[in-house]
mmCIF file of C-alpha atoms in Angstrom:
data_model
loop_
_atom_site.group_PDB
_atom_site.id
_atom_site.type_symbol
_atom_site.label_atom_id
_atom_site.label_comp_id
_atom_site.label_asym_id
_atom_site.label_seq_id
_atom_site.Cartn_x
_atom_site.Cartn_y
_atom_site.Cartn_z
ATOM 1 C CA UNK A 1 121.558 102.717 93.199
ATOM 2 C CA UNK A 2 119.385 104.920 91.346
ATOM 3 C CA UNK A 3 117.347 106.760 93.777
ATOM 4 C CA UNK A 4 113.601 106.226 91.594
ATOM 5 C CA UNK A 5 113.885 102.397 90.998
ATOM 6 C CA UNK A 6 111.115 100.423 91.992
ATOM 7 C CA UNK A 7 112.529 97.028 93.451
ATOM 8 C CA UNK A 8 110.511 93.926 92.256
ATOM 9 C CA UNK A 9 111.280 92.167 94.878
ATOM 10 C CA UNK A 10 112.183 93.171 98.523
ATOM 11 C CA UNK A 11 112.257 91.150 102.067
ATOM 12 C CA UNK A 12 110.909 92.867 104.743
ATOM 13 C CA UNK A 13 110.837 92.582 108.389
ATOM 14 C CA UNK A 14 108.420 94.286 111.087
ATOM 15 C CA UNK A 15 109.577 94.361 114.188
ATOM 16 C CA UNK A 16 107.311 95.589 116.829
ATOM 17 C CA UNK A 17 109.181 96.481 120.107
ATOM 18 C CA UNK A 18 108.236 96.448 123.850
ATOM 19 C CA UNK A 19 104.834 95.129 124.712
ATOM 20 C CA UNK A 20 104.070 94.136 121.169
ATOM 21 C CA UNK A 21 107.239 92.134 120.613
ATOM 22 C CA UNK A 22 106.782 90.521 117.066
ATOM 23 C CA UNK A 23 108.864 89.599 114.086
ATOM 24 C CA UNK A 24 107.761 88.970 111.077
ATOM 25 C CA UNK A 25 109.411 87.881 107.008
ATOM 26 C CA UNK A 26 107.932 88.557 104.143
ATOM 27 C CA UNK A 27 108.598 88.697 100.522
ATOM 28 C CA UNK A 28 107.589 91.343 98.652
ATOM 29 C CA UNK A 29 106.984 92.528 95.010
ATOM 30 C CA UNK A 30 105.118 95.209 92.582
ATOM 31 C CA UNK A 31 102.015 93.768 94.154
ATOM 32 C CA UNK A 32 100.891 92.735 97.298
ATOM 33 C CA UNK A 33 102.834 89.070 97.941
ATOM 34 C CA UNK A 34 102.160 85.912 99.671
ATOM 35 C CA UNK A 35 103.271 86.173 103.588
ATOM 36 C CA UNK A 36 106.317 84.059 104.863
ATOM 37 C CA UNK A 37 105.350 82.413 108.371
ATOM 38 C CA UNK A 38 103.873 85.594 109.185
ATOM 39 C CA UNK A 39 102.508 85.932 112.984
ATOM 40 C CA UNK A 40 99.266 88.186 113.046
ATOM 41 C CA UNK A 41 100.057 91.755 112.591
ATOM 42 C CA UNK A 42 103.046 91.958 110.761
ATOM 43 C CA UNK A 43 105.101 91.399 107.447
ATOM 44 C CA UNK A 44 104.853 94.196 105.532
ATOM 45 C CA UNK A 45 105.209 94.522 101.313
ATOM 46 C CA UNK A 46 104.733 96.891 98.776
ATOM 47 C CA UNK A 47 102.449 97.692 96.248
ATOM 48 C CA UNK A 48 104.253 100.107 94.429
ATOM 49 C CA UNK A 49 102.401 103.299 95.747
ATOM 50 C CA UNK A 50 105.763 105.247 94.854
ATOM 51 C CA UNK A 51 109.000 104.971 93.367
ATOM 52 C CA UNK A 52 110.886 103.666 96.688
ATOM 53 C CA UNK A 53 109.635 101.667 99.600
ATOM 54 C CA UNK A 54 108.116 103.479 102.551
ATOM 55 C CA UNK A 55 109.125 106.567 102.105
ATOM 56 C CA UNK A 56 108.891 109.334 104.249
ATOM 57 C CA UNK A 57 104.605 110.126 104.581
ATOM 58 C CA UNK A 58 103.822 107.086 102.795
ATOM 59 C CA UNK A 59 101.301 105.018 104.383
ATOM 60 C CA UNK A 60 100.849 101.408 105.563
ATOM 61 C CA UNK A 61 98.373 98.831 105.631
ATOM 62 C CA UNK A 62 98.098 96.186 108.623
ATOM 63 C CA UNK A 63 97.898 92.772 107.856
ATOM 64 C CA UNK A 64 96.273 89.684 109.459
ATOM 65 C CA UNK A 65 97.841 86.531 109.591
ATOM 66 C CA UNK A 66 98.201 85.245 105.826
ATOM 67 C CA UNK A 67 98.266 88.345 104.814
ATOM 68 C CA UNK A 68 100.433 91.192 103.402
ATOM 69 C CA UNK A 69 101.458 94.796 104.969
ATOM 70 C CA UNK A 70 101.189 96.850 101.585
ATOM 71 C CA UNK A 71 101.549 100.897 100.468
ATOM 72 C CA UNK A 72 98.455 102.191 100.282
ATOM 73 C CA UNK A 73 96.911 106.153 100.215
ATOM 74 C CA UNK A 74 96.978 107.410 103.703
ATOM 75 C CA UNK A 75 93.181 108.903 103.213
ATOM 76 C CA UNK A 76 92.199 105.159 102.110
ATOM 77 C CA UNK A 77 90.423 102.712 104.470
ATOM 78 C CA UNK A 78 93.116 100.415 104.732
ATOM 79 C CA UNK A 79 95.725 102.892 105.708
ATOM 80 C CA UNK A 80 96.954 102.050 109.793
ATOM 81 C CA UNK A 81 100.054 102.960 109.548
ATOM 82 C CA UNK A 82 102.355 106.809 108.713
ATOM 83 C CA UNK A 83 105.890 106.414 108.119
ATOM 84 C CA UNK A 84 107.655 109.413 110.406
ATOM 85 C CA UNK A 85 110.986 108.749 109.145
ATOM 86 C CA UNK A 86 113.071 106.449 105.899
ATOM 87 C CA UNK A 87 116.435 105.325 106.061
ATOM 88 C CA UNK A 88 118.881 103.222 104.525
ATOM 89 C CA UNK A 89 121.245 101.629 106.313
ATOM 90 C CA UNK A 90 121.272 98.872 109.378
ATOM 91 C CA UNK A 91 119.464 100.245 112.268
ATOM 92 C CA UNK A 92 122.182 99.820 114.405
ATOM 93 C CA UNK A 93 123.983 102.416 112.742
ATOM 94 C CA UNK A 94 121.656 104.532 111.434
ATOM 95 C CA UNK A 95 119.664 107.345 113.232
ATOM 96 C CA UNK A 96 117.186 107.146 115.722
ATOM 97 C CA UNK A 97 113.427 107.483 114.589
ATOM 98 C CA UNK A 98 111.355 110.045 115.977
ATOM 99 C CA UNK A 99 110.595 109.974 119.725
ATOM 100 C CA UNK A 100 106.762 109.237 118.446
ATOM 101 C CA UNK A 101 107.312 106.090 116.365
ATOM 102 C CA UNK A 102 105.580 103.256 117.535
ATOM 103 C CA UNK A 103 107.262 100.484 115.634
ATOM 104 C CA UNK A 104 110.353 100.143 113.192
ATOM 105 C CA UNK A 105 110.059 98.111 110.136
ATOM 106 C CA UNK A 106 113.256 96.730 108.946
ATOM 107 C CA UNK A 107 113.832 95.850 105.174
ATOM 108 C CA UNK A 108 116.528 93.189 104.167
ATOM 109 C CA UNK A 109 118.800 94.238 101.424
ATOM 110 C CA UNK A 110 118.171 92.741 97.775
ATOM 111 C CA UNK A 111 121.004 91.816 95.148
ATOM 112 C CA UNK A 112 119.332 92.074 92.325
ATOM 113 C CA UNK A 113 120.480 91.441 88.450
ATOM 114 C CA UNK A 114 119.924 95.044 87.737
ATOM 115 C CA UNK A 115 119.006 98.053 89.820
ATOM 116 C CA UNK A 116 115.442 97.444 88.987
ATOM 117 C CA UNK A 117 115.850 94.450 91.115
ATOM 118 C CA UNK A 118 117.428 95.840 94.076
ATOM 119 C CA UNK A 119 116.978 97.212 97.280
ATOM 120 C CA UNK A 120 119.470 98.528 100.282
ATOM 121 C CA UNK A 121 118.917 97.553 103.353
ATOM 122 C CA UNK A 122 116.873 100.059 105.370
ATOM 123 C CA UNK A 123 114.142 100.581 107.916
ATOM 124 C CA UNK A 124 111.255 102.914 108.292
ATOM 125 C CA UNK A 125 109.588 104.519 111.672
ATOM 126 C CA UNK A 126 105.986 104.059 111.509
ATOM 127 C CA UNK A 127 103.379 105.662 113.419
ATOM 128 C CA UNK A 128 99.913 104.729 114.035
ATOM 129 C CA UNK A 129 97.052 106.383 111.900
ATOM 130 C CA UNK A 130 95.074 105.221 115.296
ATOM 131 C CA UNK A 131 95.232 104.558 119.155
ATOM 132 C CA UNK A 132 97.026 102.854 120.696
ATOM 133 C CA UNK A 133 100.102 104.427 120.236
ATOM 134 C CA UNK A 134 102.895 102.653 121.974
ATOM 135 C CA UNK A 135 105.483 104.902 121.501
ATOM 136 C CA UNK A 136 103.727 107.754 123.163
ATOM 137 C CA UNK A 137 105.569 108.649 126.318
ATOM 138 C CA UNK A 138 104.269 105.760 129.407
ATOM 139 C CA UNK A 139 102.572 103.515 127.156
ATOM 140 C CA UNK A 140 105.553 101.096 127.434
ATOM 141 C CA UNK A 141 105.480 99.386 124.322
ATOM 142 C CA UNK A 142 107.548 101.285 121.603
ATOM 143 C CA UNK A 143 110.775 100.582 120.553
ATOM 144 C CA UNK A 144 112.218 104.088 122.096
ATOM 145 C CA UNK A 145 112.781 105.150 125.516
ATOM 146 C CA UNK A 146 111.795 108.799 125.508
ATOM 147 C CA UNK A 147 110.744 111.273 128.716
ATOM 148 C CA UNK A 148 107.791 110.077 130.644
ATOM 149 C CA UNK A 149 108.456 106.565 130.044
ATOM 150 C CA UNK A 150 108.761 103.822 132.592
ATOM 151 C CA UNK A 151 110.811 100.534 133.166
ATOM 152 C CA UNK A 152 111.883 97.940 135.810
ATOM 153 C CA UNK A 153 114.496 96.128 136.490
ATOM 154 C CA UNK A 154 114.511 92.566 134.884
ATOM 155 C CA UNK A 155 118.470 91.893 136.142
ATOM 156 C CA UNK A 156 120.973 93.478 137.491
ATOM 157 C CA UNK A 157 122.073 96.121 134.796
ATOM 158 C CA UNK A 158 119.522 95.416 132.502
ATOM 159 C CA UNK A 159 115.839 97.189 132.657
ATOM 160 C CA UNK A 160 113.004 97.512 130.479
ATOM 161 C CA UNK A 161 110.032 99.279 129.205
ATOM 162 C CA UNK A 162 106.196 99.145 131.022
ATOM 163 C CA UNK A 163 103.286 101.194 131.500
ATOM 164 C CA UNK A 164 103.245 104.129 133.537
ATOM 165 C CA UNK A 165 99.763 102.755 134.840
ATOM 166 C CA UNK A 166 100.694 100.119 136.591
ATOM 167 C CA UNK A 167 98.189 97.652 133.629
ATOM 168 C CA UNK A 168 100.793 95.164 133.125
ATOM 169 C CA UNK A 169 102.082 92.169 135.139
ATOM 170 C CA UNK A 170 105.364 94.140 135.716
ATOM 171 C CA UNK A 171 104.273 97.333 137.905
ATOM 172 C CA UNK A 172 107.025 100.262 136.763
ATOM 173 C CA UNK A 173 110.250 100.969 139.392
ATOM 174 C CA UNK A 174 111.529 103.811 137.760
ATOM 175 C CA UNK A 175 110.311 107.166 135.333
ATOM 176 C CA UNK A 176 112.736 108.798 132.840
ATOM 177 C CA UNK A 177 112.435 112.513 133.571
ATOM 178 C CA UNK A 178 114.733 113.874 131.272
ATOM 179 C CA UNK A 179 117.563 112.944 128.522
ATOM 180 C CA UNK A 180 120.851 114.436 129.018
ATOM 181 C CA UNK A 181 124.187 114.066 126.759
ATOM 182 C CA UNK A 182 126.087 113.123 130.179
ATOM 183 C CA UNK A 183 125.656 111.614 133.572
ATOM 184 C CA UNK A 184 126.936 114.490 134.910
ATOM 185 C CA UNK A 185 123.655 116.507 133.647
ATOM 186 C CA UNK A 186 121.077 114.726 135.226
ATOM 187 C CA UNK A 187 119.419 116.194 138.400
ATOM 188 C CA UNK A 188 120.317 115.235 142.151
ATOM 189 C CA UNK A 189 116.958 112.909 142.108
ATOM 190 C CA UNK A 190 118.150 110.762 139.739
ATOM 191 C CA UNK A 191 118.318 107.005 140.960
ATOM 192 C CA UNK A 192 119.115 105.288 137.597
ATOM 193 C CA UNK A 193 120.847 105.756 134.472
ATOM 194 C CA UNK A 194 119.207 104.560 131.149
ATOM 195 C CA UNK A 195 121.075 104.124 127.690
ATOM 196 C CA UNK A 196 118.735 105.819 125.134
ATOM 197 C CA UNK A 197 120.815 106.817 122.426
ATOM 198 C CA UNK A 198 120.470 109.594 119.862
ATOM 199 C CA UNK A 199 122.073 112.783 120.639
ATOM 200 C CA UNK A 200 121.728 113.262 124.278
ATOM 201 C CA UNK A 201 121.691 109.249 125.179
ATOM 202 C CA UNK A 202 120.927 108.917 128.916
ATOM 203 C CA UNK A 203 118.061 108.816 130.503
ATOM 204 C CA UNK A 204 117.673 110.065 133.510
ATOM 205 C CA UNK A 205 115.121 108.289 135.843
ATOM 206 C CA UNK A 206 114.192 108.402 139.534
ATOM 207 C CA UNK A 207 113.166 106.163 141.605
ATOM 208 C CA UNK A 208 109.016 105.550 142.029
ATOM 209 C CA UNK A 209 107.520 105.340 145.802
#
C-alpha cells in the first residue's frame, strides 16, 4: 500500500481494557461518520487530519454515545486523546505499546477498489491528554501490566488487574515489582508469576499482607 493514502473508508474498534472494559464499531470516512451501536465513550473515526490514520502524535477526540471519535489538533478543545505508538498489523502479533498507554484502539482492515480505498489492519496506543490515566502504574485499568501494578486472583491460573488502593470491589492480592525475561530472575520474595509480554515478559509479584 502506498504509505500517504488517505482511506475513505475505515472500521475501527476501541477497545478499552481493565476497569474500563468497552468495545466499540464504527465506520469511518474523510469526515467524521455516523457511529455503529456505539456504547458511550468509544468508536473512533477519522477526519482526515493527516495522510494515515492515527499516526504516531496525532490526536483524538472522545465521543459520546451517537457520536464519532475523530483526528483532531492536539492544542484544540476537543483533543482527549495522544497516540504514543502506530502499528500495522494484528495486535496479537505486533509489539507491545508503551508501558503508559491507557487504551488500544484497534482498526479493521479495508479491501478497497484502489489503494485510496484501503486500509491494513492496525492499532494505535493512546494516551490520555487528561487524568485519569489508567495505564499509569496501580491504577488497574489499562490494557498493560507494567511495575507497580496490582491484580487478584479470579481462578486458579488466571489473575487480573485492580487498583493498588484498595477503591474497587476486588481489594488487590498481589504487586508486580519488577519484569524479568525469566523466572529464574525474579527475587526470592516473589509469590506469583505474571505473563506480561514484550521483551522481558514476566512479572514478578509478591504476595500483599
Amino acid at each position: 500500500m502506498r504509505r500517504g493514502a488517505l482511506p475513505k473508508a475505515l472500521l475501527v474498534c476501541a477497545v478499552l481494557v481493565g476497569m474500563y472494559t468497552l468495545t466499540a464499531c464504527q465506520g469511518a470516512g474523510h469526515r467524521a461518520a455516523e457511529a455503529v451501536a456505539a456504547p458511550a465513550g468509544a468508536g473512533p473515526t477519522r477526519s482526515g487530519q493527516g495522510p494515515v490514520f492515527l499516526e504516531a502524535e496525532e490526536c483524538a477526540s472522545r465521543g459520546r454515545a451517537a457520536a464519532a471519535i475523530e483526528e483532531v489538533p492536539c492544542a484544540g478543545p476537543a483533543a482527549a486523546a495522544r497516540v504514543l505508538a502506530r502499528f500495522n498489523g494484528p495486535l496479537a502479533k505486533g509489539p507491545r505499546c508503551p508501558s503508559a498507554t491507557d487504551y488500544v484502539l484497534h482498526i479493521t482492515a479495508v479491501d478497497g477498489v484502489s489503494e485510496e480505498d484501503s486500509a491494513p489492519e492496525g492499532y494505535a496506543c493512546m494516551r490520555n491528554l487528561r487524568p485519569p490515566h489508567p495505564g499509569d502504574p496501580g491504577m488497574g485499568g489499562g490494557p498493560l501490566t507494567v511495575v507497580g501494578d496490582c491484580v487478584y486472583t479470579e481462578r486458579r491460573g488466571v489473575v487480573k488487574e485492580t487498583a493498588c488502593d484498595g477503591s474497587p470491589a476486588r481489594p488487590p492480592e498481589y504487586l508486580v515489582t519488577r519484569t524479568v525475561r525469566t523466572r529464574a530472575d525474579c527475587p526470592p520474595s516473589t509469590a506469583l508469576y505474571v505473563q506480561v509480554g514484550g521483551g522481558t515478559p514476566v512479572g514478578c509479584a509478591r504476595r500483599l499482607a
